[in-house]
Short mmCIF file of N, CA and C in Angstrom, two decimals:
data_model
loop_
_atom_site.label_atom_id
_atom_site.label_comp_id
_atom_site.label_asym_id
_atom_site.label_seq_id
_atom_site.Cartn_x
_atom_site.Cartn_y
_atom_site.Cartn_z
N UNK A 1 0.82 -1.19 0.00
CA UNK A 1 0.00 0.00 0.00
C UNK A 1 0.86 1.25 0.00
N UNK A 2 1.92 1.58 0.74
CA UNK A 2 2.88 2.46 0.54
C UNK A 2 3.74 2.47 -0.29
N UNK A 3 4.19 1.32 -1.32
CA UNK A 3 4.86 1.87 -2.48
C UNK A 3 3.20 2.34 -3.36
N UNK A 4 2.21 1.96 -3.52
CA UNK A 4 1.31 2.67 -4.11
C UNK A 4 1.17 4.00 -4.04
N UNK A 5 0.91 4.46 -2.83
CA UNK A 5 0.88 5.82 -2.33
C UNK A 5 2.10 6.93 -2.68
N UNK A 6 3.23 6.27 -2.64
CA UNK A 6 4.25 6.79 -3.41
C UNK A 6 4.16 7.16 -4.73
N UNK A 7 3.64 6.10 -5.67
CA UNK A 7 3.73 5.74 -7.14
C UNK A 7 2.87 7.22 -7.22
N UNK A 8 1.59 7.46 -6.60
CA UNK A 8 0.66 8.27 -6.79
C UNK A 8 0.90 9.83 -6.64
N UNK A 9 2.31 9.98 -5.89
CA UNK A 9 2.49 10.98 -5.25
C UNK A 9 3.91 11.52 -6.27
N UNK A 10 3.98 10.46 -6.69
CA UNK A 10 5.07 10.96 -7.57
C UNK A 10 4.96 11.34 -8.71
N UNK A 11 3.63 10.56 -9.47
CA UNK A 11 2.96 11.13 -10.47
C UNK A 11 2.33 12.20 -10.54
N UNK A 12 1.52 12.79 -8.94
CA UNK A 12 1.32 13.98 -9.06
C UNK A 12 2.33 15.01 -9.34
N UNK A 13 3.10 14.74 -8.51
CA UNK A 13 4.27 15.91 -8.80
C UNK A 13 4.41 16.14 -10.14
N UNK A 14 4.89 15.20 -11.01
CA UNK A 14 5.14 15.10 -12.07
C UNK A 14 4.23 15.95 -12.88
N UNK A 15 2.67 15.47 -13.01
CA UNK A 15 2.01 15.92 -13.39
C UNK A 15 1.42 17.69 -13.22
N UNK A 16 1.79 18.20 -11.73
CA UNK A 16 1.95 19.61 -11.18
C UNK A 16 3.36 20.14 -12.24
N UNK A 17 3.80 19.22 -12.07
CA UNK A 17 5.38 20.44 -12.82
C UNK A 17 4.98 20.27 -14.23
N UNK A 18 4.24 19.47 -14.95
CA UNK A 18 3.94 19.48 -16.39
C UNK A 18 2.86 20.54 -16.50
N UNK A 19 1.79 20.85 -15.79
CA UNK A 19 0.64 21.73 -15.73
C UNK A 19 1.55 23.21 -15.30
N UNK A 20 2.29 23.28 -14.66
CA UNK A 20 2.59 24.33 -14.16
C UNK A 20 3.33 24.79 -15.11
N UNK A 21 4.24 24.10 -15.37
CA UNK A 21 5.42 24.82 -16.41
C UNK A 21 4.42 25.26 -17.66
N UNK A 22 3.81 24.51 -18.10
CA UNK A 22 2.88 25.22 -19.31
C UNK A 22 2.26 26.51 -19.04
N UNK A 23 2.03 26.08 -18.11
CA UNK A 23 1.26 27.97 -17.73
C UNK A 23 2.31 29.07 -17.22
N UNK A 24 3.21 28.46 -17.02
CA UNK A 24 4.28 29.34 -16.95
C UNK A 24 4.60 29.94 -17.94
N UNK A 25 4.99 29.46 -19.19
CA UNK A 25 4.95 29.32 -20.51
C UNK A 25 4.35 30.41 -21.30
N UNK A 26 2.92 29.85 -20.91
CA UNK A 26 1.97 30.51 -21.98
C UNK A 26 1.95 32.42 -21.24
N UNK A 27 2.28 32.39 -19.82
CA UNK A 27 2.19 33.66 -19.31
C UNK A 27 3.10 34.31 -19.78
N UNK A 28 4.19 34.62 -20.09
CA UNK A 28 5.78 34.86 -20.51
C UNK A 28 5.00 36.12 -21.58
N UNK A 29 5.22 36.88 -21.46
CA UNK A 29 5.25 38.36 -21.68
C UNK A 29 6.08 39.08 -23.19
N UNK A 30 5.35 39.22 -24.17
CA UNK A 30 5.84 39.30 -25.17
C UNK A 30 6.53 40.55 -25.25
N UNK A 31 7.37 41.01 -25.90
CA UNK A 31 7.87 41.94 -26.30
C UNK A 31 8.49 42.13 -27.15
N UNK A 32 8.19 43.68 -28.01
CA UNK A 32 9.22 43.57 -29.36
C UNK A 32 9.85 45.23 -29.32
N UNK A 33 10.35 44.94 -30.44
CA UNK A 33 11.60 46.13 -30.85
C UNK A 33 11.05 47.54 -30.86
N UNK A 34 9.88 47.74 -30.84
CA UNK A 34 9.06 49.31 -31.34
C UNK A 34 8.66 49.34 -29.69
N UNK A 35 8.66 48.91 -28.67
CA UNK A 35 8.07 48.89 -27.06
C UNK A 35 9.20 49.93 -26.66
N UNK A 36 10.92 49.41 -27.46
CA UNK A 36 11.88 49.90 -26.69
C UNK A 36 12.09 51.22 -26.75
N UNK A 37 12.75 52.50 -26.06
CA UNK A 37 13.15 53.66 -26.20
C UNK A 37 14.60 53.13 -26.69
N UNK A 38 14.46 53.94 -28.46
CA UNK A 38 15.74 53.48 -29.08
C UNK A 38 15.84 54.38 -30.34
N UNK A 39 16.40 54.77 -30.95
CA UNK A 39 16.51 55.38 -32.57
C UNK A 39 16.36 54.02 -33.16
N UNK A 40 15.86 53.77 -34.56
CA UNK A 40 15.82 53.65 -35.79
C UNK A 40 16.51 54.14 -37.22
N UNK A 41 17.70 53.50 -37.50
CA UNK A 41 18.10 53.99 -38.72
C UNK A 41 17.35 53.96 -39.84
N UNK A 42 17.13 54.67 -40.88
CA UNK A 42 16.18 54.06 -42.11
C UNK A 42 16.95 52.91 -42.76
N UNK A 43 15.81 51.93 -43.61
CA UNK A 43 16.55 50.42 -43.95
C UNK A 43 16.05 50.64 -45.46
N UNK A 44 14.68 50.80 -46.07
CA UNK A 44 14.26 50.46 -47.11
C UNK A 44 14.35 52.60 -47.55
N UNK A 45 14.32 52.20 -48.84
CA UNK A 45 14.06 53.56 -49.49
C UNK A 45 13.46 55.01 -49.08
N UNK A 46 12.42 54.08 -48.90
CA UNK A 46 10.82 54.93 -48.01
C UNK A 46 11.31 55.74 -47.39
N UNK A 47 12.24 54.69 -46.44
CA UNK A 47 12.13 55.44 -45.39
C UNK A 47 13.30 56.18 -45.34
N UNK A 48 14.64 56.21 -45.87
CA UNK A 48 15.78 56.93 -46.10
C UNK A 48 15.01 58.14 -46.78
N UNK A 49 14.28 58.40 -47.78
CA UNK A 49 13.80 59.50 -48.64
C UNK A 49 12.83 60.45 -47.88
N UNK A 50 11.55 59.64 -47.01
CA UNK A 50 10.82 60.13 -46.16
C UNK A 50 11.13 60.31 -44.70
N UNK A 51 10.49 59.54 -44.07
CA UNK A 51 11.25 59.71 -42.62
C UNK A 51 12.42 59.87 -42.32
N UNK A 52 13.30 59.60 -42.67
CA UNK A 52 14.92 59.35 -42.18
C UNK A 52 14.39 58.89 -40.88
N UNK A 53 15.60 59.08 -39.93
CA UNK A 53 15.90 58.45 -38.52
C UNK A 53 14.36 57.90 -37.99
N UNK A 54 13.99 57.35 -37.44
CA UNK A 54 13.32 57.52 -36.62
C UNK A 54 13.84 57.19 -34.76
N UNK A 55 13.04 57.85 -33.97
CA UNK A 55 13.12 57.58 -32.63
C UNK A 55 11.96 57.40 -31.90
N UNK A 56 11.45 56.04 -31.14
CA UNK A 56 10.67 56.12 -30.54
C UNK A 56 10.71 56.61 -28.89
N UNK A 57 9.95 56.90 -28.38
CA UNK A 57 10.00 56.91 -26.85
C UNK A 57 9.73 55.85 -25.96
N UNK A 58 9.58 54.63 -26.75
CA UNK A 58 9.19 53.30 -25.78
C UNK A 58 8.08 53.32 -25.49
N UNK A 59 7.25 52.29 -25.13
CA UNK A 59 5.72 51.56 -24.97
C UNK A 59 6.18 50.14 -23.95
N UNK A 60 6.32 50.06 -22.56
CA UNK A 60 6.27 48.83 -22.07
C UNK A 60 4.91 48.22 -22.03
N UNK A 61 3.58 48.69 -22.00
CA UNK A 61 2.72 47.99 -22.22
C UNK A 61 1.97 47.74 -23.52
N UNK A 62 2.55 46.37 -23.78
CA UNK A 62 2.50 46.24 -25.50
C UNK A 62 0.77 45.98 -25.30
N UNK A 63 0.33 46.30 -26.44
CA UNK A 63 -0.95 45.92 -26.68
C UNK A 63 -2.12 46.13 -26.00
N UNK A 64 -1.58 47.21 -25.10
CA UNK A 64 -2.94 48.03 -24.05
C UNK A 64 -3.18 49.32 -24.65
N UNK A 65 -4.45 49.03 -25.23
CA UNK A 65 -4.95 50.26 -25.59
C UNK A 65 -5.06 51.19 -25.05
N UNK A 66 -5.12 52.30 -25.67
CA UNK A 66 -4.81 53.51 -24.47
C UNK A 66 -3.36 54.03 -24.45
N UNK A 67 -2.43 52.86 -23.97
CA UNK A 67 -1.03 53.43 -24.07
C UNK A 67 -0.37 54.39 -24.69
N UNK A 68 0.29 55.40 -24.38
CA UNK A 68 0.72 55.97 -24.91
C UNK A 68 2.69 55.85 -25.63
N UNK A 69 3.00 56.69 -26.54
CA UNK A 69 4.17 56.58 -26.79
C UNK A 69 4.55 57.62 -28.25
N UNK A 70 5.54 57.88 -28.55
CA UNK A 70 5.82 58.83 -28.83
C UNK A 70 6.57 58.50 -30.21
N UNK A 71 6.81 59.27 -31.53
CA UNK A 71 7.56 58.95 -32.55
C UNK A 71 8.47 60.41 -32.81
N UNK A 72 9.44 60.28 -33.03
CA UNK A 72 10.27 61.59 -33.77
C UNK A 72 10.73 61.90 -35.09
N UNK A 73 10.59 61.97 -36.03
CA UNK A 73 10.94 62.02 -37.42
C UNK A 73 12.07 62.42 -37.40
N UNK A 74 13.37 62.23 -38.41
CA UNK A 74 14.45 62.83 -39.01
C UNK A 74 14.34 64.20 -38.82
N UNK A 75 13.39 64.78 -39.20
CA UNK A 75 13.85 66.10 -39.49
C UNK A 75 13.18 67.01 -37.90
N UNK A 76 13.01 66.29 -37.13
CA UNK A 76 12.82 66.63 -35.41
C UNK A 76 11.17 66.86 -35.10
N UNK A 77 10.38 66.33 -36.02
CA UNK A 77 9.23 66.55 -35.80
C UNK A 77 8.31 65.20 -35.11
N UNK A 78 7.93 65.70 -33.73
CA UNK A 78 7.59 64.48 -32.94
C UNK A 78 5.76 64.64 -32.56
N UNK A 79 5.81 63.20 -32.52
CA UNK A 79 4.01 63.19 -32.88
C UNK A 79 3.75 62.10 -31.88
N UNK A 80 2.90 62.26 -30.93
CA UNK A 80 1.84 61.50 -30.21
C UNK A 80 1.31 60.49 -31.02
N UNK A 81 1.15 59.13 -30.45
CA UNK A 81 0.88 57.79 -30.74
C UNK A 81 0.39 57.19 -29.63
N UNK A 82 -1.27 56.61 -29.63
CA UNK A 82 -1.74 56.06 -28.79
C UNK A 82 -2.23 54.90 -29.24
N UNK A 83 -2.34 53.35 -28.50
CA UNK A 83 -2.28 52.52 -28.90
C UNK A 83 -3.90 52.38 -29.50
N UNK A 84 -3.57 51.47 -29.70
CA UNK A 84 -5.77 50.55 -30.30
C UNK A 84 -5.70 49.35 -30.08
N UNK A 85 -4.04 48.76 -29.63
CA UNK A 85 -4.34 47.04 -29.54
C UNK A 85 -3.13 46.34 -30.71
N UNK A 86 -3.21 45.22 -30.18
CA UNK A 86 -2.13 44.53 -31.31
C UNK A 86 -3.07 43.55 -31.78
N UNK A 87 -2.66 42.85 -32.69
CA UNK A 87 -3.09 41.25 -33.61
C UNK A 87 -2.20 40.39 -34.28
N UNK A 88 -2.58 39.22 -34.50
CA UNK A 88 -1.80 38.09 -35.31
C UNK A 88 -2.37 38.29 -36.69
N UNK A 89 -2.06 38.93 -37.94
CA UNK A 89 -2.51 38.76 -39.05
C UNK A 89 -1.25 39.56 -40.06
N UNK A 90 -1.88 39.05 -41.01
CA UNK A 90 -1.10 39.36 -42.21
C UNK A 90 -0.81 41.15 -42.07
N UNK A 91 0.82 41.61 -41.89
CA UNK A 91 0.80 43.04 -41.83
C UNK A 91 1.68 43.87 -42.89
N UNK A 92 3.22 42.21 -43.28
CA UNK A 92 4.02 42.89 -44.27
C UNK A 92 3.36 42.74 -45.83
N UNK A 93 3.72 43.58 -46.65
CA UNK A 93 3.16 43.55 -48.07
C UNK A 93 4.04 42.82 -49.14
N UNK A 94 4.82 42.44 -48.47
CA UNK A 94 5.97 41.81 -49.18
C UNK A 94 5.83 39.59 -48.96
N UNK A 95 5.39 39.15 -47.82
CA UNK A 95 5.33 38.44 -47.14
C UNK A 95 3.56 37.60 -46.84
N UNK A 96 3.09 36.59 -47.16
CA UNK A 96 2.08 36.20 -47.13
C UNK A 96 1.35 35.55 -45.06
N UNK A 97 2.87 35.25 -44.50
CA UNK A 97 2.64 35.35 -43.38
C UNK A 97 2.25 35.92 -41.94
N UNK A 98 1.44 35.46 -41.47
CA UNK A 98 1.19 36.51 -40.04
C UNK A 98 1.93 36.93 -39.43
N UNK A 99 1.99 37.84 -38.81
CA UNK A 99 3.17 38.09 -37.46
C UNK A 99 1.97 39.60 -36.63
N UNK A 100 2.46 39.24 -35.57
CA UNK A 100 2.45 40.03 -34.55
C UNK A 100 2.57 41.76 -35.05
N UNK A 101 1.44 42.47 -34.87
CA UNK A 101 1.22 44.44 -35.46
C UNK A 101 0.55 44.55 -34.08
N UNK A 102 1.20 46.17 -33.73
CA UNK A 102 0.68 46.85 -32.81
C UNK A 102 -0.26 48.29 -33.83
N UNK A 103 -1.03 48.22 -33.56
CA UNK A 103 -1.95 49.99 -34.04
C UNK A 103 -1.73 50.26 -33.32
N UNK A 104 -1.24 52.07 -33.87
CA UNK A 104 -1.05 52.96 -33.16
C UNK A 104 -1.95 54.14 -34.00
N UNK A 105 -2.66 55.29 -33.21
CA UNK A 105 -3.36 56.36 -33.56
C UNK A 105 -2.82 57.57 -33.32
N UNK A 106 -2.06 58.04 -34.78
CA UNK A 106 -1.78 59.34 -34.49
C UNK A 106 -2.29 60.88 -33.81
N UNK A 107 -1.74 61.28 -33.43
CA UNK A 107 -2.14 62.60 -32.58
C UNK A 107 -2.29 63.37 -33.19
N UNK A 108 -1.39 63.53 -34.71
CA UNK A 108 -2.06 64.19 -35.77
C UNK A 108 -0.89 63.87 -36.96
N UNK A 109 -1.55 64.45 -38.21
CA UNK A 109 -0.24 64.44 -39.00
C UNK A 109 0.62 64.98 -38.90
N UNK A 110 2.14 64.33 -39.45
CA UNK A 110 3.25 65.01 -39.44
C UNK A 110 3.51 66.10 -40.33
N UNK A 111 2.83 66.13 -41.55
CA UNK A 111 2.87 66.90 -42.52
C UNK A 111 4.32 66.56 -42.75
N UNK A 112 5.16 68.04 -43.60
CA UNK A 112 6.19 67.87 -44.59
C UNK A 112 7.45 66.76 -43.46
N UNK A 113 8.21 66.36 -44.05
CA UNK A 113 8.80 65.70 -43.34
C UNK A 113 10.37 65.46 -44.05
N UNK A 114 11.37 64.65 -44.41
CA UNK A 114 12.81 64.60 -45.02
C UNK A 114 12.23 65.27 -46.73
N UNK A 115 13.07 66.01 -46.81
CA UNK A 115 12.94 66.59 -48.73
C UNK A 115 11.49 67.07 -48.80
N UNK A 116 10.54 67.63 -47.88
CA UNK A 116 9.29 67.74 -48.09
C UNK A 116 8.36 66.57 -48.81
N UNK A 117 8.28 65.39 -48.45
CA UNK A 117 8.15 64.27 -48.47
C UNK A 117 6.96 64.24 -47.53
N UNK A 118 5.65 64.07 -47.33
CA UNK A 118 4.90 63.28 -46.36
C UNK A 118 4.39 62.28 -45.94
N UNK A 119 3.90 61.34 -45.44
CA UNK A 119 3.45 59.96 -45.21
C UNK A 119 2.53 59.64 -46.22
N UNK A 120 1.48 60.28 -46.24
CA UNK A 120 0.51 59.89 -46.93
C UNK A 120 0.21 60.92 -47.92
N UNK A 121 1.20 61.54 -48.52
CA UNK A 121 0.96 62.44 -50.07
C UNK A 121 0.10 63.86 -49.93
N UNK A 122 -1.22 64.58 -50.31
CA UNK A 122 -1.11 65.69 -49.78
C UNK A 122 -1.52 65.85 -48.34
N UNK A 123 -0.86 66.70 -47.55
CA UNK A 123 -0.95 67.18 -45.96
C UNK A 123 -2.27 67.71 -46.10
N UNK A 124 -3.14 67.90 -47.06
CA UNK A 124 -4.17 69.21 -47.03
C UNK A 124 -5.32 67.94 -46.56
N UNK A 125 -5.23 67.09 -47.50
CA UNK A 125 -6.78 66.24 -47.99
C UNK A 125 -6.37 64.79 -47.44
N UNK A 126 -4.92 64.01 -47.28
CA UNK A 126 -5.00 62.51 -47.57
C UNK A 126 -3.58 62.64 -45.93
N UNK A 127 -4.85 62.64 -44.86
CA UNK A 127 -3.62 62.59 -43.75
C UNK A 127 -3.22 61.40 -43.05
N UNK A 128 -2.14 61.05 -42.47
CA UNK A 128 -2.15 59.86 -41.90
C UNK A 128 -3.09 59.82 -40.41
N UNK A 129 -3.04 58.90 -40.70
CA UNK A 129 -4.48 58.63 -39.20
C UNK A 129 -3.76 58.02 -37.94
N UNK A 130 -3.27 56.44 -38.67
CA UNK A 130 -2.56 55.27 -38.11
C UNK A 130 -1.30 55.01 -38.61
N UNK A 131 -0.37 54.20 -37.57
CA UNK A 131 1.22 53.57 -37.73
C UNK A 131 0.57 51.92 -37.23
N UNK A 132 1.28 51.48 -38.03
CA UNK A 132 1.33 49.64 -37.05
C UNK A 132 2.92 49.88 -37.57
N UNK A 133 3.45 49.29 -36.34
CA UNK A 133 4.46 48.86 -36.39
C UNK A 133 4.32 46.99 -36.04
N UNK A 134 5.29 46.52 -37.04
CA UNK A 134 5.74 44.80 -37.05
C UNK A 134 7.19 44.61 -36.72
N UNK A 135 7.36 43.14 -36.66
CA UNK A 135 8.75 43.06 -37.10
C UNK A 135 9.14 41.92 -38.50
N UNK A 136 9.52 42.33 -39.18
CA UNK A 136 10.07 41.93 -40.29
C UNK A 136 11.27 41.22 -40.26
N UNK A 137 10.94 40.18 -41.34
CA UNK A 137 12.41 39.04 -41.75
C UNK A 137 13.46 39.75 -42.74
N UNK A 138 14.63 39.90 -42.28
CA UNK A 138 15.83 40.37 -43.43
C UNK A 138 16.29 39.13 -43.88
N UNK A 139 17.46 39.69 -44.94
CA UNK A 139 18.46 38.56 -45.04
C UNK A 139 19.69 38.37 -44.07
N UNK A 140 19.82 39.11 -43.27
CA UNK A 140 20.65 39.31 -41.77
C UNK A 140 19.95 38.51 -40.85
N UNK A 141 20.27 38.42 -39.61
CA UNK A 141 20.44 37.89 -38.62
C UNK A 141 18.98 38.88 -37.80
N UNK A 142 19.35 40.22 -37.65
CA UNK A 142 18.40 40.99 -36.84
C UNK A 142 17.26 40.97 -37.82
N UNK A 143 16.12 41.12 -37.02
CA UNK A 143 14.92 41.66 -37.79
C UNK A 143 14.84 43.22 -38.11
N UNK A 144 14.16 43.70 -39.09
CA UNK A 144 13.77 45.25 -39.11
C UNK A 144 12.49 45.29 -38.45
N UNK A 145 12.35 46.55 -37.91
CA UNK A 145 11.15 47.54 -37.36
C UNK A 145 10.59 47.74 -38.90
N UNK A 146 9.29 47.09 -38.94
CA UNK A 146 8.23 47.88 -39.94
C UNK A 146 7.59 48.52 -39.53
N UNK A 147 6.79 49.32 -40.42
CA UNK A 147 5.91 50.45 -40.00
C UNK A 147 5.33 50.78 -41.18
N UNK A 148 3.60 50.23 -41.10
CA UNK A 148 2.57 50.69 -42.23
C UNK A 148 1.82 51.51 -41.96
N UNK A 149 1.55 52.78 -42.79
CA UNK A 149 1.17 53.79 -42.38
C UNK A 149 -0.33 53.87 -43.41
N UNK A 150 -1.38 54.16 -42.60
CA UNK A 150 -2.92 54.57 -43.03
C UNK A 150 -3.70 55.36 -42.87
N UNK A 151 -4.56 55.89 -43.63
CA UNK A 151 -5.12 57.13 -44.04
C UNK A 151 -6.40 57.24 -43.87
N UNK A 152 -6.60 56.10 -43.82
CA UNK A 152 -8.02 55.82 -43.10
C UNK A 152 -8.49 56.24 -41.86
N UNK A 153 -9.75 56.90 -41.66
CA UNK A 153 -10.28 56.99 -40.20
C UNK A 153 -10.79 55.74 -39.50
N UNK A 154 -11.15 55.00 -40.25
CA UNK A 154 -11.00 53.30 -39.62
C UNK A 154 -9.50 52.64 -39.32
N UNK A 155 -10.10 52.74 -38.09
CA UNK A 155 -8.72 51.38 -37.77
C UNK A 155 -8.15 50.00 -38.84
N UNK A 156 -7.40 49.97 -38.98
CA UNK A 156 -6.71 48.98 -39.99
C UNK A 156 -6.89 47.88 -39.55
N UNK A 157 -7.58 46.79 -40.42
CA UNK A 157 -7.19 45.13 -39.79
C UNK A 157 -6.22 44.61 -40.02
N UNK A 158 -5.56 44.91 -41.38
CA UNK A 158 -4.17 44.02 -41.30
C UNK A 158 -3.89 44.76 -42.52
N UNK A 159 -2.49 44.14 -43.16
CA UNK A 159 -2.01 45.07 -44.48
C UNK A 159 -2.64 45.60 -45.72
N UNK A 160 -3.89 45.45 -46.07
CA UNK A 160 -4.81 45.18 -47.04
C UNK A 160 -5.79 45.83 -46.72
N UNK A 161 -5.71 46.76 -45.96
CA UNK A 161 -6.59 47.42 -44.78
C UNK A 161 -7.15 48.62 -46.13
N UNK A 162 -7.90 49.32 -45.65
CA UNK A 162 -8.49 50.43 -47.25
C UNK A 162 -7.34 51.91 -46.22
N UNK A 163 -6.40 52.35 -47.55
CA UNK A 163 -5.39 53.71 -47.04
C UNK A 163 -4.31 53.36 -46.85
N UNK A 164 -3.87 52.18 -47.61
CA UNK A 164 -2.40 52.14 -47.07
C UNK A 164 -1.84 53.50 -47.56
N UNK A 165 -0.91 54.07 -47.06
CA UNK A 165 -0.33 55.34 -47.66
C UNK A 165 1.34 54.94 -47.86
N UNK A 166 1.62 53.57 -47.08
CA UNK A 166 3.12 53.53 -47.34
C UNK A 166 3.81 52.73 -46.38
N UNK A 167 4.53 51.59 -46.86
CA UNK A 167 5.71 51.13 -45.54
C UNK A 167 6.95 51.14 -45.34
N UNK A 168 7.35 51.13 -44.19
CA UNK A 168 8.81 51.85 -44.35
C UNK A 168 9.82 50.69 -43.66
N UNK A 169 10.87 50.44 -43.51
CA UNK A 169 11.56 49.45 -42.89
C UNK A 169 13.01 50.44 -42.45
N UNK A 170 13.00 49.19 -40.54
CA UNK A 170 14.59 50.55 -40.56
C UNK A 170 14.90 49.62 -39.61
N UNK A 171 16.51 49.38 -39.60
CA UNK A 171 17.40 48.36 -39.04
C UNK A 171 16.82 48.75 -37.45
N UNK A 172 17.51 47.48 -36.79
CA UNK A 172 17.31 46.80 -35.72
C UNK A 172 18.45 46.98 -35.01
N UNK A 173 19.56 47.08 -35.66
CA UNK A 173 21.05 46.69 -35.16
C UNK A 173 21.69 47.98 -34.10
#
C-alpha cells in the first residue's frame, strides 16, 4: 500500500510540474523592438527619402490600448501615438505570413517631413491617421522595425486594410 501511495504521489508531482510549467509558458510576456526607447536607422528607401531616422520613446505595455508613446521624425518633428491594440494577421506587403502588429493612432499628421516628403501624399486632404508597427524578416540575422502607415479613419485590420499610404523598414542593429 505504501509503495502505491508513493507511485501516486510521484505522479502527481510530475504531473503539477507538467501543468505548471505550461502555464508558466503561456504567461511569458511578449515583447518587441518598437516597445523599446531606441533610434531607428532608415533600412528600405521609403524610409531613407521620407522619414529618415526615426526615434521612438518606448511603450512597455505592448498591446494596451490607451497606451501611450511617442515617434520623432528625421527632421525633429515628434508626434503622439496612442495605442488601439495589437493582432496576429497578415501586416508585411511583401510576405504572405502573419506576425504580430501593434496599431497605433496618431495625434495628428506630421505633414512635410525629409525633402518635403509626407506619409501619406497631400498634408491638405489625404492625412495619416494610423502607424502599425511589425517586425520583419531580413536577409541578416536581426529583424527590421516595420511600419505601415494609413489614411483611413477606420482602424486597420491588417495590411490590405483600405489607405495604405506607405511602408517603411529601418534596421534593428
Amino acid at each position: 500500500m505504501m509503495i502505491l501511495q508513493q507511485r501516486h504521489s510521484v505522479a502527481f508531482t510530475i504531473a503539477a510540474c507538467l501543468v505548471g510549467g505550461s502555464v508558466l509558458a503561456q504567461s511569458a510576456i511578449e515583447h518587441h523592438v518598437w516597445q523599446d526607447k531606441r533610434k531607428f536607422e532608415p533600412y528600405s528607401r521609403t524610409a531613407k527619402s521620407i522619414t529618415g531616422a526615426i526615434r521612438l520613446s518606448g511603450n512597455p505595455d505592448f498591446a494596451t490600448p490607451g497606451s501611450k508613446m511617442a515617434i520623432t521624425f528625421g527632421n525633429g518633428k515628434k508626434i503622439g501615438l496612442t495605442s488601439v491594440g495589437a493582432s496576429w494577421r497578415q501586416w508585411d506587403e511583401t510576405d504572405d505570413k502573419k506576425s504580430t502588429a501593434e496599431v497605433f493612432k496618431l495625434s495628428r499628421d506630421p505633414g512635410a517631413l525629409k525633402n518635403g516628403n509626407t506619409l501619406c501624399g497631400d498634408p491638405k486632404s489625404d492625412l495619416a491617421q494610423y502607424v502599425v508597427f511589425l517586425e520583419r524578416s531580413s536577409f541578416g540575422d536581426s529583424p527590421l522595425l516595420g511600419m505601415a502607415v494609413f489614411g483611413s479613419k477606420e482602424v486597420p485590420h491588417d495590411i490590405n486594410s483600405q489607405s495604405l499610404c506607405g511602408t517603411f523598414s529601418y534596421s534593428t542593429d
